PDB file of C-alpha atoms in Angstrom:
ATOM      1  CA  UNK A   1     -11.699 -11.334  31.325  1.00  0.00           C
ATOM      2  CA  UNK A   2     -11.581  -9.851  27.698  1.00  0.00           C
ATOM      3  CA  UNK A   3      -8.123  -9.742  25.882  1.00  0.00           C
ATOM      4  CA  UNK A   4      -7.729  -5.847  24.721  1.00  0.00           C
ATOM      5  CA  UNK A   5      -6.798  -5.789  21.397  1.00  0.00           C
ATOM      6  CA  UNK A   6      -3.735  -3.905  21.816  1.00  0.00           C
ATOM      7  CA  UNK A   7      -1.925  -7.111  23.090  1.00  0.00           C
ATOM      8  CA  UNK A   8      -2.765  -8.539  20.179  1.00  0.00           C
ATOM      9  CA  UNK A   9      -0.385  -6.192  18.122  1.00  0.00           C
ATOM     10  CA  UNK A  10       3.340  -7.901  17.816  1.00  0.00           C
ATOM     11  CA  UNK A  11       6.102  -7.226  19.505  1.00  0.00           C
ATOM     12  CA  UNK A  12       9.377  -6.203  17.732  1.00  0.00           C
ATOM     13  CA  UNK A  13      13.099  -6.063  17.813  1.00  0.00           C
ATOM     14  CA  UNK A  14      14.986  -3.346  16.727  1.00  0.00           C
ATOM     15  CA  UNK A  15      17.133  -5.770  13.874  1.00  0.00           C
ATOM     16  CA  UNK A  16      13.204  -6.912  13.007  1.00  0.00           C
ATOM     17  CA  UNK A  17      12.221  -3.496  12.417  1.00  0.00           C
ATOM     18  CA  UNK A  18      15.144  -1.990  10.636  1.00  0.00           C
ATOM     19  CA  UNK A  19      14.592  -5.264   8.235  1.00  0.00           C
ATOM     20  CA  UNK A  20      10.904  -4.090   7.470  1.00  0.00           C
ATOM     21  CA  UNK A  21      12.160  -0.346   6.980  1.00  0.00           C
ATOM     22  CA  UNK A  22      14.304  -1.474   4.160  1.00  0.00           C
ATOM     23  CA  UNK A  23      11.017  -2.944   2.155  1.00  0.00           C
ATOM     24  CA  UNK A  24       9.365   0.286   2.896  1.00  0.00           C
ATOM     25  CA  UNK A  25      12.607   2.469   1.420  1.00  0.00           C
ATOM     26  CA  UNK A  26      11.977   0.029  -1.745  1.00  0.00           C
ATOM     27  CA  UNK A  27       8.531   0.646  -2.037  1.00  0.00           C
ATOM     28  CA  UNK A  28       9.433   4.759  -1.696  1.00  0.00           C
ATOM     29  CA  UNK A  29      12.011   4.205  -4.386  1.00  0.00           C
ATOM     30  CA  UNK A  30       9.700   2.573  -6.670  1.00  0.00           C
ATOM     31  CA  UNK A  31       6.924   5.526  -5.881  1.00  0.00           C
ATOM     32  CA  UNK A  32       9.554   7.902  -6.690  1.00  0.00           C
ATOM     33  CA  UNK A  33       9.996   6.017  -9.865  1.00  0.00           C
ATOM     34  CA  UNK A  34       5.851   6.273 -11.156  1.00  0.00           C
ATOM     35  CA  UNK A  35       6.776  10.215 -10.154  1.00  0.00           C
ATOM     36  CA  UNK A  36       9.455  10.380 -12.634  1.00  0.00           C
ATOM     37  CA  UNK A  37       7.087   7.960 -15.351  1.00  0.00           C
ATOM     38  CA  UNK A  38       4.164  10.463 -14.636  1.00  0.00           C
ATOM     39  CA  UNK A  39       6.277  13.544 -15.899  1.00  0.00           C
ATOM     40  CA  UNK A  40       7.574  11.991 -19.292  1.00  0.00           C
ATOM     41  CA  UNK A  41       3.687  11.501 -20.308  1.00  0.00           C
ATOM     42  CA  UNK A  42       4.260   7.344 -19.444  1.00  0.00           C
ATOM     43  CA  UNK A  43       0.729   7.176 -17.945  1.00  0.00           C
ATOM     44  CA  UNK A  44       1.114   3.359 -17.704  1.00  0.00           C
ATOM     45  CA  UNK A  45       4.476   3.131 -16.225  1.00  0.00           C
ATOM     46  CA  UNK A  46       3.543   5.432 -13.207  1.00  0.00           C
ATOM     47  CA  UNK A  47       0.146   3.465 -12.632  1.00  0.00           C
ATOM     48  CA  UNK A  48       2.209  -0.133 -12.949  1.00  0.00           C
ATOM     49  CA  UNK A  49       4.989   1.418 -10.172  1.00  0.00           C
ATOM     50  CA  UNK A  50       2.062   3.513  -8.217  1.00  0.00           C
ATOM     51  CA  UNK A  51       0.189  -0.276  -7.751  1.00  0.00           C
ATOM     52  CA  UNK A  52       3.582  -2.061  -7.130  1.00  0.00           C
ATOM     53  CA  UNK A  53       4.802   1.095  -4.275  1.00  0.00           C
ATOM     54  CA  UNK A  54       1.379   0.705  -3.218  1.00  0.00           C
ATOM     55  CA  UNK A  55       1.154  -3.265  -2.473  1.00  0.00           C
ATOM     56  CA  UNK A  56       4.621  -2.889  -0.527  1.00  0.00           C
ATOM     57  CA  UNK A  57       3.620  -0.098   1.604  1.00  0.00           C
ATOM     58  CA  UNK A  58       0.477  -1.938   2.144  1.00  0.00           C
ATOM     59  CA  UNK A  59       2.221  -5.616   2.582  1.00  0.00           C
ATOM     60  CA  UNK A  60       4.936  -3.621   5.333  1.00  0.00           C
ATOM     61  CA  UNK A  61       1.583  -2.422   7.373  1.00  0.00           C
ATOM     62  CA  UNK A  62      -0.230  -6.312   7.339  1.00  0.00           C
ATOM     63  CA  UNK A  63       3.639  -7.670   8.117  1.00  0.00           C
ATOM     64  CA  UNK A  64       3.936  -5.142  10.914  1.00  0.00           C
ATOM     65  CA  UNK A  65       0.669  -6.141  12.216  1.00  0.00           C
ATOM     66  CA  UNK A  66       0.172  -9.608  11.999  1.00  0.00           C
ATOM     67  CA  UNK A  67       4.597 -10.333  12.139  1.00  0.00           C
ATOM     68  CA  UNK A  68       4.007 -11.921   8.797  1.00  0.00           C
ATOM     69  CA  UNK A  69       4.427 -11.251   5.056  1.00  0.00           C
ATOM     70  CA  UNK A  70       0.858 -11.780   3.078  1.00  0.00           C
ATOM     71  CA  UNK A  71       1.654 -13.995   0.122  1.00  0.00           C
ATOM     72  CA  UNK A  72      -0.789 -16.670  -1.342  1.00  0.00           C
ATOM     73  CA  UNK A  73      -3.835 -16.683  -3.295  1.00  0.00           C
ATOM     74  CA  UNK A  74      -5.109 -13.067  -2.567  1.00  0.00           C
ATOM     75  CA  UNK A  75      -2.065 -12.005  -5.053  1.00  0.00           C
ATOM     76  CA  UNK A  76      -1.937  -8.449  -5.459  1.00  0.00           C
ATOM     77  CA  UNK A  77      -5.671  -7.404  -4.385  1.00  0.00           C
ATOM     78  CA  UNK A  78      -5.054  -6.546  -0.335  1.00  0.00           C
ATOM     79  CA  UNK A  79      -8.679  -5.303   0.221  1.00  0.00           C
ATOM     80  CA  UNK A  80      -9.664  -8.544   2.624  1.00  0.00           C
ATOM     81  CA  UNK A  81      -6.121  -8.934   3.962  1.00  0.00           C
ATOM     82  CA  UNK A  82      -6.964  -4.992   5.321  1.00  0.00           C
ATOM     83  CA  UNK A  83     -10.172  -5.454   6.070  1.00  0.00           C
ATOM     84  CA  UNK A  84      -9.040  -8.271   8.583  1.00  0.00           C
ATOM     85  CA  UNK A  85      -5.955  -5.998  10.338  1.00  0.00           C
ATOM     86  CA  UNK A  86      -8.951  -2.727  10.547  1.00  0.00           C
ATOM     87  CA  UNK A  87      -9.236  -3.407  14.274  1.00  0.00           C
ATOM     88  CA  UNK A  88      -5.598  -3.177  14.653  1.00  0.00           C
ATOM     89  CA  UNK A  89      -5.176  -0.348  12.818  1.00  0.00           C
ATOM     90  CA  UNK A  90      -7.817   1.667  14.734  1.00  0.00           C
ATOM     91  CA  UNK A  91      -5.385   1.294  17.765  1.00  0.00           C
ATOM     92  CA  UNK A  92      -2.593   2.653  15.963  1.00  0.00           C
ATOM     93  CA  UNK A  93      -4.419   5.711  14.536  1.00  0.00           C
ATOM     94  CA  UNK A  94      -6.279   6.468  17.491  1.00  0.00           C
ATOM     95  CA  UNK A  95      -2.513   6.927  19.241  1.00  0.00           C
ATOM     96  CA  UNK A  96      -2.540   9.713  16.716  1.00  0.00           C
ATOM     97  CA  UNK A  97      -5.450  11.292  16.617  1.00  0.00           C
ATOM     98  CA  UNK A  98      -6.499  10.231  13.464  1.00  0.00           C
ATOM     99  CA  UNK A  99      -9.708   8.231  12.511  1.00  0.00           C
ATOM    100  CA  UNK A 100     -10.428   4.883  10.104  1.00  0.00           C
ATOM    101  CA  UNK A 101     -11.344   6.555   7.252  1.00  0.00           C
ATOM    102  CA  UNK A 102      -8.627   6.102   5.494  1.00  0.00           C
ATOM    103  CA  UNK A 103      -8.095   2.385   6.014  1.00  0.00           C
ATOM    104  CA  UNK A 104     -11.567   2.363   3.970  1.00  0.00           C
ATOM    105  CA  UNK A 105      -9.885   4.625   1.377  1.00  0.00           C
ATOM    106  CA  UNK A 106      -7.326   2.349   1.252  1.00  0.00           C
ATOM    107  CA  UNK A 107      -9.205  -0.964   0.430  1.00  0.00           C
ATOM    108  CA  UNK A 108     -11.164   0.709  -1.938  1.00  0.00           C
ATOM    109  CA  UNK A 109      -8.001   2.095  -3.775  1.00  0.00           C
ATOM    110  CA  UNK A 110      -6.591  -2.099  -3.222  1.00  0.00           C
ATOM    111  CA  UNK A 111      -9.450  -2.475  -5.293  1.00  0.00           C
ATOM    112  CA  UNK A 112      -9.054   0.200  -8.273  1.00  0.00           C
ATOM    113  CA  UNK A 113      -5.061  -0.728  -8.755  1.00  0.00           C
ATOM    114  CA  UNK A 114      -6.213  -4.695  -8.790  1.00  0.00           C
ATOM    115  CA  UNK A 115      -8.493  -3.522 -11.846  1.00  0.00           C
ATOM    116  CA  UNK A 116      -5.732  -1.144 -13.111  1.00  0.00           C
ATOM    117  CA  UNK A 117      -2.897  -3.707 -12.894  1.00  0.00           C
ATOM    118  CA  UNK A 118      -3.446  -5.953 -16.193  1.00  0.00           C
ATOM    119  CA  UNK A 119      -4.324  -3.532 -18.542  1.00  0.00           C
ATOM    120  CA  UNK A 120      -0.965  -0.897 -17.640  1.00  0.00           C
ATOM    121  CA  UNK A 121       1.074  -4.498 -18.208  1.00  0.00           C
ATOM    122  CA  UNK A 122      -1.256  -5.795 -20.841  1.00  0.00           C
ATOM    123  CA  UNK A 123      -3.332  -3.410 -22.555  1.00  0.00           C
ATOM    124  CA  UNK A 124      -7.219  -4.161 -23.263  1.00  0.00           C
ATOM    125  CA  UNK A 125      -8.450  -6.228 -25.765  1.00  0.00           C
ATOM    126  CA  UNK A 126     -12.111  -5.655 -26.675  1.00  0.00           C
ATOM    127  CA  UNK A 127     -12.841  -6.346 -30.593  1.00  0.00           C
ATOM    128  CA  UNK A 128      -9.068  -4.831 -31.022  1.00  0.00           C
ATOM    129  CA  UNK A 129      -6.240  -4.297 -29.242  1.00  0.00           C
ATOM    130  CA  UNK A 130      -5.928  -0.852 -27.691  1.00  0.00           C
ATOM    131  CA  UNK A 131      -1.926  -0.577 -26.677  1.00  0.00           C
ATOM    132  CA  UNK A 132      -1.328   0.101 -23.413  1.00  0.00           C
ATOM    133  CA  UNK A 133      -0.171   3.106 -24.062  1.00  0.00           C
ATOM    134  CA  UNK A 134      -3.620   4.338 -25.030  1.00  0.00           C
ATOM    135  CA  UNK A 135      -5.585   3.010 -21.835  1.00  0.00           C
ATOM    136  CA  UNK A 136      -4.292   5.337 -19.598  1.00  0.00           C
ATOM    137  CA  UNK A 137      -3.943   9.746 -18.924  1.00  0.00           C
ATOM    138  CA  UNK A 138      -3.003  11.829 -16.847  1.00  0.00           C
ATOM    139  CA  UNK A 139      -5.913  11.536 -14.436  1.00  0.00           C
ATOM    140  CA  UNK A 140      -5.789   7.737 -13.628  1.00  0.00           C
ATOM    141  CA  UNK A 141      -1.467   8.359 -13.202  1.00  0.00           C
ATOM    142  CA  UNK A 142      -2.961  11.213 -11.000  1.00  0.00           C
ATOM    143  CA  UNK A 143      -5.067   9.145  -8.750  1.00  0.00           C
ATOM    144  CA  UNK A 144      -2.803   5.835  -8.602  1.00  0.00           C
ATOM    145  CA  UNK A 145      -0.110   7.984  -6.825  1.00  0.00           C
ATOM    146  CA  UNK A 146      -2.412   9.389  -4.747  1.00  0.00           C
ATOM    147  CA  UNK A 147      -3.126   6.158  -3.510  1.00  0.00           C
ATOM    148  CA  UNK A 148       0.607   5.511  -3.396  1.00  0.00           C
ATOM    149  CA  UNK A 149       1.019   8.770  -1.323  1.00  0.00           C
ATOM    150  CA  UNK A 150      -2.140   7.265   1.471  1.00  0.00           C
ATOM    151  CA  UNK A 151      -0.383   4.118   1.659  1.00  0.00           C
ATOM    152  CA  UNK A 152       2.857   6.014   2.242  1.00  0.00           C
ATOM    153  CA  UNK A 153       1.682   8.341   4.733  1.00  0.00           C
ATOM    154  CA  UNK A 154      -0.423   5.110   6.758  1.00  0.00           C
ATOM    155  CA  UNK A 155       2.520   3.122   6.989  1.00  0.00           C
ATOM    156  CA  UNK A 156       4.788   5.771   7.860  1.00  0.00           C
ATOM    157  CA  UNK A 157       2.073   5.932  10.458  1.00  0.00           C
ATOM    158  CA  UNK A 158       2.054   2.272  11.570  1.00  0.00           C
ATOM    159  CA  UNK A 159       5.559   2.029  11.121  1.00  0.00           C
ATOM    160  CA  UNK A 160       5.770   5.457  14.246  1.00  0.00           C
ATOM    161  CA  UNK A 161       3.989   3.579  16.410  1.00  0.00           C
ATOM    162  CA  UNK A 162       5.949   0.374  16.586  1.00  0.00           C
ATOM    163  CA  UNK A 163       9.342   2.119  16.393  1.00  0.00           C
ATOM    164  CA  UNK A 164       7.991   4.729  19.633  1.00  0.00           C
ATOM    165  CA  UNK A 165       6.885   1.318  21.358  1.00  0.00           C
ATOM    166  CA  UNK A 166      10.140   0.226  20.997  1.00  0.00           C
ATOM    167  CA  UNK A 167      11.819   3.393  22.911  1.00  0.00           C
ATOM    168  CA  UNK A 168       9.386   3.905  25.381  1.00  0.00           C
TER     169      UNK A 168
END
């Protein structure tokens, strides 16, 4: 007899819960922050704090999942630890009628802020320096906290369906 896949998914405490809420009210803080970079024309700044609001809200979903925090040599790309949770996650959207194409959306936006992170720290050095200031407009600020904003609105998703399993 097959295991379903929804027994797979953790079970947690209240205390356990209300500990991974306050590392998703960080990450929202931090989003908030890339907001306010975005409107003083500090391209760079939002994308460094869109990434970082990004990993957390991603890092909350894998923790919720799997019941532990990703850490190791995979750093601050997330693309393979999602990939392995997509099952999981397919369970939790179905519950709410949505589908897995954001999950894709979100490894391939894992992927963009990976490339993006060095250069809004570092700046780019081909032949001569270009300052990090100068790497960066509008439209790339634009699309980091979009990808923010997904990673937001899955976890807030995630983070529904084990705080309903908890009541019901």
């Amino acid at each position: 007899m097959k295991k379903s896949i929804s027994k797979k998914l953790p079970q947690w405490t209240i205390e356990e819960l209300q500990s991974i809420d306050k590392q998703f009210y960080k990450a929202s803080k931090i989003e908030e922050e890339a907001k306010q970079h975005k409107e003083k024309y500090d391209y760079d700044l939002s994308i460094r704090r869109a990434q970082e609001a990004f990993e957390l809200y991603i890092k909350t979903i894998l923790q919720l999942i799997t019941k532990t925090y990703p850490k190791g040599k995979s750093g601050h790309r997330l693309n393979e630890d999602l990939q392995k949770i997509k099952k999981q996650l397919e369970i939790i959207l179905k519950k709410y009628h949505l589908n897995t194409t954001d999950v894709v959306r979100l490894i391939i936006a894992s992927n963009v802020l990976y490339q993006w992170r060095i250069p809004s720290f570092y700046g780019y050095e081909v032949n001569e320096e270009v300052s990090v200031s100068e790497i960066f407009t509008e439209k790339e600020a634009d699309l980091a906290l979009n990808y923010a904003n997904k990673a937001y609105f899955l976890c807030n998703i995630v983070k529904q369906y084990f705080n309903s399993s908890m009541s019901s």
